[in-house]
mmCIF file of C-alpha atoms in Angstrom:
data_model
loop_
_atom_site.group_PDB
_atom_site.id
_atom_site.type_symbol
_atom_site.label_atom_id
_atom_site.label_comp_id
_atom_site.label_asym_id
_atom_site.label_seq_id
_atom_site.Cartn_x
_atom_site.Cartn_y
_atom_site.Cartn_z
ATOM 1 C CA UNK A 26 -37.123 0.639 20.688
ATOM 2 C CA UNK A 27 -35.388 3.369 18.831
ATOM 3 C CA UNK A 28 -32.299 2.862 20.337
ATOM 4 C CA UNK A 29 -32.450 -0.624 19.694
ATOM 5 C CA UNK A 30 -33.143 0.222 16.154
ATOM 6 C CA UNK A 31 -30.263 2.334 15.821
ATOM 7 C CA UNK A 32 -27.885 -0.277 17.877
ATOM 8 C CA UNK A 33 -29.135 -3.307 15.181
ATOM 9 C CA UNK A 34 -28.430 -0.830 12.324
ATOM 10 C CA UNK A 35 -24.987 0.115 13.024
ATOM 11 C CA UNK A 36 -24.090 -3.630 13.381
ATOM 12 C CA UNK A 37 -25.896 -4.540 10.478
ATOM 13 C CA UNK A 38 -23.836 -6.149 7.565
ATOM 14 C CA UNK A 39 -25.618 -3.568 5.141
ATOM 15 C CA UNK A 40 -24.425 -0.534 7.380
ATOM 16 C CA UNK A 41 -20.857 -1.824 7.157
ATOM 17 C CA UNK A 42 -21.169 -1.972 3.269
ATOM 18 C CA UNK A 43 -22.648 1.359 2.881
ATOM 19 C CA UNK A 44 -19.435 3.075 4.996
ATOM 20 C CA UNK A 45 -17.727 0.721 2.872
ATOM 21 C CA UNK A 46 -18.268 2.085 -0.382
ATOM 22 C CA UNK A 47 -18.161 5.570 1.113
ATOM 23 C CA UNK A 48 -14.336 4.829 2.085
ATOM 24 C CA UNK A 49 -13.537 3.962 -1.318
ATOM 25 C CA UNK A 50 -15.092 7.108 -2.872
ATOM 26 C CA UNK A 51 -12.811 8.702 0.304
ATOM 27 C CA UNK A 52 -10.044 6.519 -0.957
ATOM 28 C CA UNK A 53 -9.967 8.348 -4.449
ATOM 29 C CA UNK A 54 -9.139 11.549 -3.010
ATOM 30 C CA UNK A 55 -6.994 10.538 0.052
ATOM 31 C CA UNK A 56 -4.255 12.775 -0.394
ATOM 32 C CA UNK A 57 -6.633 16.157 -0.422
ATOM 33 C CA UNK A 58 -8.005 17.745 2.810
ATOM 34 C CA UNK A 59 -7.267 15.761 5.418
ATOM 35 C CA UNK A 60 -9.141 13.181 4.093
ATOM 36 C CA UNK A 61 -6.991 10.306 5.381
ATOM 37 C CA UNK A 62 -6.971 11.519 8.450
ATOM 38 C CA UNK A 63 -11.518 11.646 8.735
ATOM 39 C CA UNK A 64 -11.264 8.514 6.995
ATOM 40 C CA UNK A 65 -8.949 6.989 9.824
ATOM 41 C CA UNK A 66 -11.287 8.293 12.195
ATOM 42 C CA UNK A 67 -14.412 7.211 10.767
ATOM 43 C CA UNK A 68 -13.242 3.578 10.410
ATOM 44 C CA UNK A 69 -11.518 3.879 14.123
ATOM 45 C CA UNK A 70 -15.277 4.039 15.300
ATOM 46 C CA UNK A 71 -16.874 1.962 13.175
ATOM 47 C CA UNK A 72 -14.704 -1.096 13.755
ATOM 48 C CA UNK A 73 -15.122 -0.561 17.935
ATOM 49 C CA UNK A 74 -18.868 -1.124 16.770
ATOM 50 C CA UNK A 75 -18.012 -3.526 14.569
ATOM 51 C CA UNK A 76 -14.525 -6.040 15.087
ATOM 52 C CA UNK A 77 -15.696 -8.732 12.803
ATOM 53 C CA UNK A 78 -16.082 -6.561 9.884
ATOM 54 C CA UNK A 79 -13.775 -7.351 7.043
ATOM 55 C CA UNK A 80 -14.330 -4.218 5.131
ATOM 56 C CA UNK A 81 -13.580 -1.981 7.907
ATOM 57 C CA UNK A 82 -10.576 -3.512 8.902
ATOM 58 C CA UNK A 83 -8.902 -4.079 5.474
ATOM 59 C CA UNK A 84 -9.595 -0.193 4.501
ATOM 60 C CA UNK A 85 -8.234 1.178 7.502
ATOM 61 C CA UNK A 86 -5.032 -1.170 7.092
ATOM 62 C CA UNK A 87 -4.763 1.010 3.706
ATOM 63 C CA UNK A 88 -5.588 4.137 4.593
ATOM 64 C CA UNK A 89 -3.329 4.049 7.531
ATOM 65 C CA UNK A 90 -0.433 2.835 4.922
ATOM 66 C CA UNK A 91 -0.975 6.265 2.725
ATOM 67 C CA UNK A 92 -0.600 8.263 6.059
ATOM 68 C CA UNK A 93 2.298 6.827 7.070
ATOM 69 C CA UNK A 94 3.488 6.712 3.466
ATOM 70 C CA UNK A 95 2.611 10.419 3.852
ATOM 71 C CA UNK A 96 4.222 11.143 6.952
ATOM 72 C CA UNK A 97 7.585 13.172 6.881
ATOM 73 C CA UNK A 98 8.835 11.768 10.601
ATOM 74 C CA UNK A 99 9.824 8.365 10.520
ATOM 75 C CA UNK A 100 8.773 7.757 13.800
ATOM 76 C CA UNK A 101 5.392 8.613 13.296
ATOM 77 C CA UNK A 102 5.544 6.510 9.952
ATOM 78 C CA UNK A 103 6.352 3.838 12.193
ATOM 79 C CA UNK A 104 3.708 3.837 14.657
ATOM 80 C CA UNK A 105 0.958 4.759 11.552
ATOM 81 C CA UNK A 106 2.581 1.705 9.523
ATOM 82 C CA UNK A 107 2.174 -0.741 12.623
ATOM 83 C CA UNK A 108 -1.403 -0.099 12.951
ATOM 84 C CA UNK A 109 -2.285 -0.553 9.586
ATOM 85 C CA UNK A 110 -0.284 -3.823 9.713
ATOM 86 C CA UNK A 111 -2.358 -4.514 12.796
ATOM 87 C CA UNK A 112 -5.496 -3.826 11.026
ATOM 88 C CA UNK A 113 -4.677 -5.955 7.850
ATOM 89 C CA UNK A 114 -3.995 -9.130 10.448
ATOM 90 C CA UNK A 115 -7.445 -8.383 12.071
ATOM 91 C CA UNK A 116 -9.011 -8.455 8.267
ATOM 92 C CA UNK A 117 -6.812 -11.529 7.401
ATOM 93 C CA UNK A 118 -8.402 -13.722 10.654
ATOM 94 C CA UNK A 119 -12.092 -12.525 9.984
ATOM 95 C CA UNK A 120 -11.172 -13.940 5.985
ATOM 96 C CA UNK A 121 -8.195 -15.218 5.260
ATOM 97 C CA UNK A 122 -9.467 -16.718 1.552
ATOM 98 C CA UNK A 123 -9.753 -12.409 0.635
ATOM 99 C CA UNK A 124 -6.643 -10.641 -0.207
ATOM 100 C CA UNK A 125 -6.922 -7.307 1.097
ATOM 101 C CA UNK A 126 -5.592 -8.139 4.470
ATOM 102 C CA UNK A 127 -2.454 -10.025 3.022
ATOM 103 C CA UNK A 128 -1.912 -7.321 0.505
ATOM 104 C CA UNK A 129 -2.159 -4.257 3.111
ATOM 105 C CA UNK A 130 -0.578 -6.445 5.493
ATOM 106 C CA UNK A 131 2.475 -6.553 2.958
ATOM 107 C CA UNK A 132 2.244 -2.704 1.980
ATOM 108 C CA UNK A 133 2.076 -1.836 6.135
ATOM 109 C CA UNK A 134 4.940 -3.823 7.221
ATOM 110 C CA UNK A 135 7.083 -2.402 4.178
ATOM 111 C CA UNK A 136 6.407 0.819 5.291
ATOM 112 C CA UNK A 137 7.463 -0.336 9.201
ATOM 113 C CA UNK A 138 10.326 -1.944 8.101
ATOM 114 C CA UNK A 139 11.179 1.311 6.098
ATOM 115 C CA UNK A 140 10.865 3.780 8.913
ATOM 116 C CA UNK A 141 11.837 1.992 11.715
ATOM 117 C CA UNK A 142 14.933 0.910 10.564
ATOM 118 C CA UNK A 143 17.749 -2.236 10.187
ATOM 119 C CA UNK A 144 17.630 -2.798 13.967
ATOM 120 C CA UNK A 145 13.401 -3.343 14.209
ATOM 121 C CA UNK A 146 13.555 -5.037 10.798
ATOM 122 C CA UNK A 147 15.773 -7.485 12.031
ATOM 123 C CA UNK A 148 14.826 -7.875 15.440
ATOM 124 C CA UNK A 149 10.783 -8.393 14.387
ATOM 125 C CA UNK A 150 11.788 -10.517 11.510
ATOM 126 C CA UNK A 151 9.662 -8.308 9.200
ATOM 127 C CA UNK A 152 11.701 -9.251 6.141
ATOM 128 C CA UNK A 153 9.669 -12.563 6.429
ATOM 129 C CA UNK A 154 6.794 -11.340 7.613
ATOM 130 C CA UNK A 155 6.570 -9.612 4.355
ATOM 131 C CA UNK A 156 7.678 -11.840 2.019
ATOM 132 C CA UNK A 157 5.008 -14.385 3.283
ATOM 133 C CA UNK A 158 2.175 -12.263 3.505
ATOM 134 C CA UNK A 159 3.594 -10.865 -0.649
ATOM 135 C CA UNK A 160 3.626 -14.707 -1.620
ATOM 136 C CA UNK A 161 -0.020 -15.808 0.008
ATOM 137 C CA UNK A 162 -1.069 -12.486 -1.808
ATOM 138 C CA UNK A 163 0.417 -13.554 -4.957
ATOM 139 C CA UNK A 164 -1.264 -16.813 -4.381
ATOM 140 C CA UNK A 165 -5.157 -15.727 -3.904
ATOM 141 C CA UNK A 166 -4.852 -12.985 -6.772
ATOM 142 C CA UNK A 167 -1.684 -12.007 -8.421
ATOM 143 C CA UNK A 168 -3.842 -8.980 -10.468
ATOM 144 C CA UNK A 169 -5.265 -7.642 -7.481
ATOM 145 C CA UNK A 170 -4.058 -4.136 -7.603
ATOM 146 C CA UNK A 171 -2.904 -3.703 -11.066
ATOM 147 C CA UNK A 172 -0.573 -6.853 -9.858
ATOM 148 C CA UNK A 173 0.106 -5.407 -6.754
ATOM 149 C CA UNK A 174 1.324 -8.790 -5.051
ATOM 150 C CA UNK A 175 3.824 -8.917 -7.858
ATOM 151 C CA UNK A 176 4.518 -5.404 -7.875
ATOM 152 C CA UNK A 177 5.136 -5.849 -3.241
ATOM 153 C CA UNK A 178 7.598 -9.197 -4.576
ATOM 154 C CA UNK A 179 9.650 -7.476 -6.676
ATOM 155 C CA UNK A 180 10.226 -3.983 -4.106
ATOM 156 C CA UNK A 181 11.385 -6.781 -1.643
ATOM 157 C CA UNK A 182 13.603 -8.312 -4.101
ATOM 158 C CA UNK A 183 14.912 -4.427 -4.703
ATOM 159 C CA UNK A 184 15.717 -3.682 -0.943
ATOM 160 C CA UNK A 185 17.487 -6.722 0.039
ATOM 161 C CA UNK A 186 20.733 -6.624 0.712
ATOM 162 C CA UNK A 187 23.922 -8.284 -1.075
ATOM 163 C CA UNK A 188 24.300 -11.085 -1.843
ATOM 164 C CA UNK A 189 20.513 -11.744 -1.290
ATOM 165 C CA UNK A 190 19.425 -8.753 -3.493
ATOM 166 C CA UNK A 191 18.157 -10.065 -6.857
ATOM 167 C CA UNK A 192 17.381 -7.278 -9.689
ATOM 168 C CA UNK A 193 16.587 -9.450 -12.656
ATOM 169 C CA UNK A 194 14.182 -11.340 -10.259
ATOM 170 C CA UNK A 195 12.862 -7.629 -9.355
ATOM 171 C CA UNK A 196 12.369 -6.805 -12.852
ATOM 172 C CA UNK A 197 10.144 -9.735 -13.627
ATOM 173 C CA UNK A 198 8.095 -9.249 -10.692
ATOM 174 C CA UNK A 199 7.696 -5.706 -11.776
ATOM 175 C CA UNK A 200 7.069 -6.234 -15.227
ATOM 176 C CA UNK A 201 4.576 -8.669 -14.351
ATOM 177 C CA UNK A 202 2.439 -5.520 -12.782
ATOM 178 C CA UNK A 203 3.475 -3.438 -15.719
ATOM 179 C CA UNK A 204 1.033 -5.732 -17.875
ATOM 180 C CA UNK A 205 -1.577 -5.012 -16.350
ATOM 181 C CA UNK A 206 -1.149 -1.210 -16.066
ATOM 182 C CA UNK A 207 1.547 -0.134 -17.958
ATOM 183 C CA UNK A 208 0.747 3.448 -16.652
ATOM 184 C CA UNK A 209 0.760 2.449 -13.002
ATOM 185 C CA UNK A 210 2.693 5.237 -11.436
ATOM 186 C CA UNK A 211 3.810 2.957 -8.143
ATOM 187 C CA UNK A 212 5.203 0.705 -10.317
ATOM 188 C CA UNK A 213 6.870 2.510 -12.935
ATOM 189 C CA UNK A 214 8.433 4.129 -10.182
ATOM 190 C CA UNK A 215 9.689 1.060 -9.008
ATOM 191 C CA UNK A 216 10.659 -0.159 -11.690
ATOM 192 C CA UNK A 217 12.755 3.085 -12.389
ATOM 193 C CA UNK A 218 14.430 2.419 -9.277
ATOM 194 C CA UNK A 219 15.631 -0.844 -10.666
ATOM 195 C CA UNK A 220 17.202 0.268 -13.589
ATOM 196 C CA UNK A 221 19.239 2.984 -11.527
ATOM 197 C CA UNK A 222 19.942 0.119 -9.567
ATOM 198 C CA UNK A 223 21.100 -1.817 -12.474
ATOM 199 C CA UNK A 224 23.228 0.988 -13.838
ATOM 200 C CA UNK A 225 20.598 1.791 -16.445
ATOM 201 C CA UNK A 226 20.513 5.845 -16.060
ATOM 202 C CA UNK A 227 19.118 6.613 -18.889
ATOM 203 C CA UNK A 228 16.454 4.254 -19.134
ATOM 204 C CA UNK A 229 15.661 5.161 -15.600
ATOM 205 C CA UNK A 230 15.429 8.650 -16.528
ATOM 206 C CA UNK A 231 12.668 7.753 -19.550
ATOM 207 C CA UNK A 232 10.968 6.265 -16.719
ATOM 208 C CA UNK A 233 10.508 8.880 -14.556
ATOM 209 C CA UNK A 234 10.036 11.050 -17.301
ATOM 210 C CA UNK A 235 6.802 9.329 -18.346
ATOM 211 C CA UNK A 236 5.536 9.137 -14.862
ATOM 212 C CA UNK A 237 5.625 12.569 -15.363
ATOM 213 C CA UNK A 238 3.448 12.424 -18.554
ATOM 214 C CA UNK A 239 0.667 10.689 -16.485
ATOM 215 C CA UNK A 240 -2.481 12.732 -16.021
ATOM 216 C CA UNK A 241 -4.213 12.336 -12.267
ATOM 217 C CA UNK A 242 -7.609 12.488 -13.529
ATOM 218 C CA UNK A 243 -7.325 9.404 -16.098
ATOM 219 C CA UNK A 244 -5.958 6.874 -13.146
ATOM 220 C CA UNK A 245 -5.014 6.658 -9.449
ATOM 221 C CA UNK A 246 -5.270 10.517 -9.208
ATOM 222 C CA UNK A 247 -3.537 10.777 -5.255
ATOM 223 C CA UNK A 248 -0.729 7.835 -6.195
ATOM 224 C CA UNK A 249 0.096 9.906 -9.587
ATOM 225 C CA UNK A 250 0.395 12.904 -8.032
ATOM 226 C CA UNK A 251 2.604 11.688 -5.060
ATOM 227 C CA UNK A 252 4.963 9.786 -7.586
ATOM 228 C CA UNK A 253 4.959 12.735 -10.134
ATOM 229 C CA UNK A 254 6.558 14.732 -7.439
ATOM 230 C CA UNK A 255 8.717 11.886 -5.938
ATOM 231 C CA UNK A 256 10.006 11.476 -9.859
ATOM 232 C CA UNK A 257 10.478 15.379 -10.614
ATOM 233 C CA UNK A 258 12.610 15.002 -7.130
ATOM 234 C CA UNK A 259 14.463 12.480 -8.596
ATOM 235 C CA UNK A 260 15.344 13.764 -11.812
ATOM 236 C CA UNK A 261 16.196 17.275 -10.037
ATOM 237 C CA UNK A 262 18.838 15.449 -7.926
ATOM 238 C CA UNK A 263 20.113 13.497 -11.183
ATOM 239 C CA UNK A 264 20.960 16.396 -13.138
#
């Protein structure tokens, strides 16, 4: 009977939530020790117990797109990136209606495409794999995210290449997610990247600089500190 219990409890709807909200307190501090990586884990387990649960699947598809955002190989990237675009398509069929799973889905195979390089991107057609999983995003909720799907649209307008490549469209998109956190650091960082793009050095350089302004505590406290250090970077190598 006990082990029934305990079987009946860890497939329980309710259990799943709990972890749930666990993950996202986990998610807050996912870039300080190791947490990703027991997160990962934790979620690994969980979903063996439990394949049709949406929450599991859609946070692993994220947490497995900070560690490969994270990761310094791109090889490893690659392989980290794939899963959590695996993991976002498992989320998608158990509810397609939610947008996690398109939006991690979209953040996963950016990173793939990324890592793996112009030969995979090609050859896997992730280019629109990602645009349609961006634009199904865009269409459930746009805001999700700070305007995340608009903030995924615009990157892919950024990384494109000529004559396809469309900057003002980019800016939009970006400015779009700027609205509804105009102290985003992912997308001010972005959007930084557009203006160097565009030939805009100096505005690109305000931008960075007041990424560097942010304080971690006040907003996405891992993201700020990543793209504090990915803007000091930047503005080391532009002087």
């Amino acid at each position: 009977m006990i082990v029934l219990h305990l079987f009946l409890l860890l497939s329980s709807p309710t259990y799943a939530l709990e972890n749930a909200s666990s993950f996202q307190k986990m998610w807050h501090k996912r870039d300080l020790n190791n947490t990703t990586t027991t997160a990962i884990l934790k979620l690994e387990a969980h979903s063996v117990k439990n394949a049709d649960d949406f929450d599991l699947h859609w946070n692993l598809a994220r947490f497995y797109y900070w560690a490969a955002s994270e990761a310094n190989d791109s090889d490893q990237a690659a392989q980290l990136s794939k899963k959590g675009w695996d993991a976002a398509e498992a989320a998608k069929k158990i509810r397609p209606d939610r947008i996690e799973g398109w939006y991690w889905a979209t953040a996963n195979i950016g990173r793939y495409a990324d890592s793996a390089g112009t030969f995979v991107t090609v050859k896997e057609g992730l280019s629109s794999h990602y645009e349609n999983n961006a634009q199904q995003a865009i269409k459930i909720d746009p805001l999700y995210d700070d305007g995340g799907p608009y903030r995924s649209l615009g990157i892919y307008y950024t990384k494109l290449p000529w004559p396809m490549q469309d900057l003002d469209r980019a800016r939009e998109l970006i400015d779009l997610s700027l609205k509804e956190n105009p102290k985003r650091a992912l997308s001010l960082y972005h959007y930084a990247n557009i203006q160097t793009q565009a030939g805009e050095a100096n505005a690109a350089q305000k931008t960075l600089e007041s990424i560097l302004t942010l304080v971690p505590e006040e907003g996405n406290a891992p993201e700020i500190r990543r793209y504090q250090a990915l803007a000091h970077q930047q503005l080391k190598s532009n002087q």
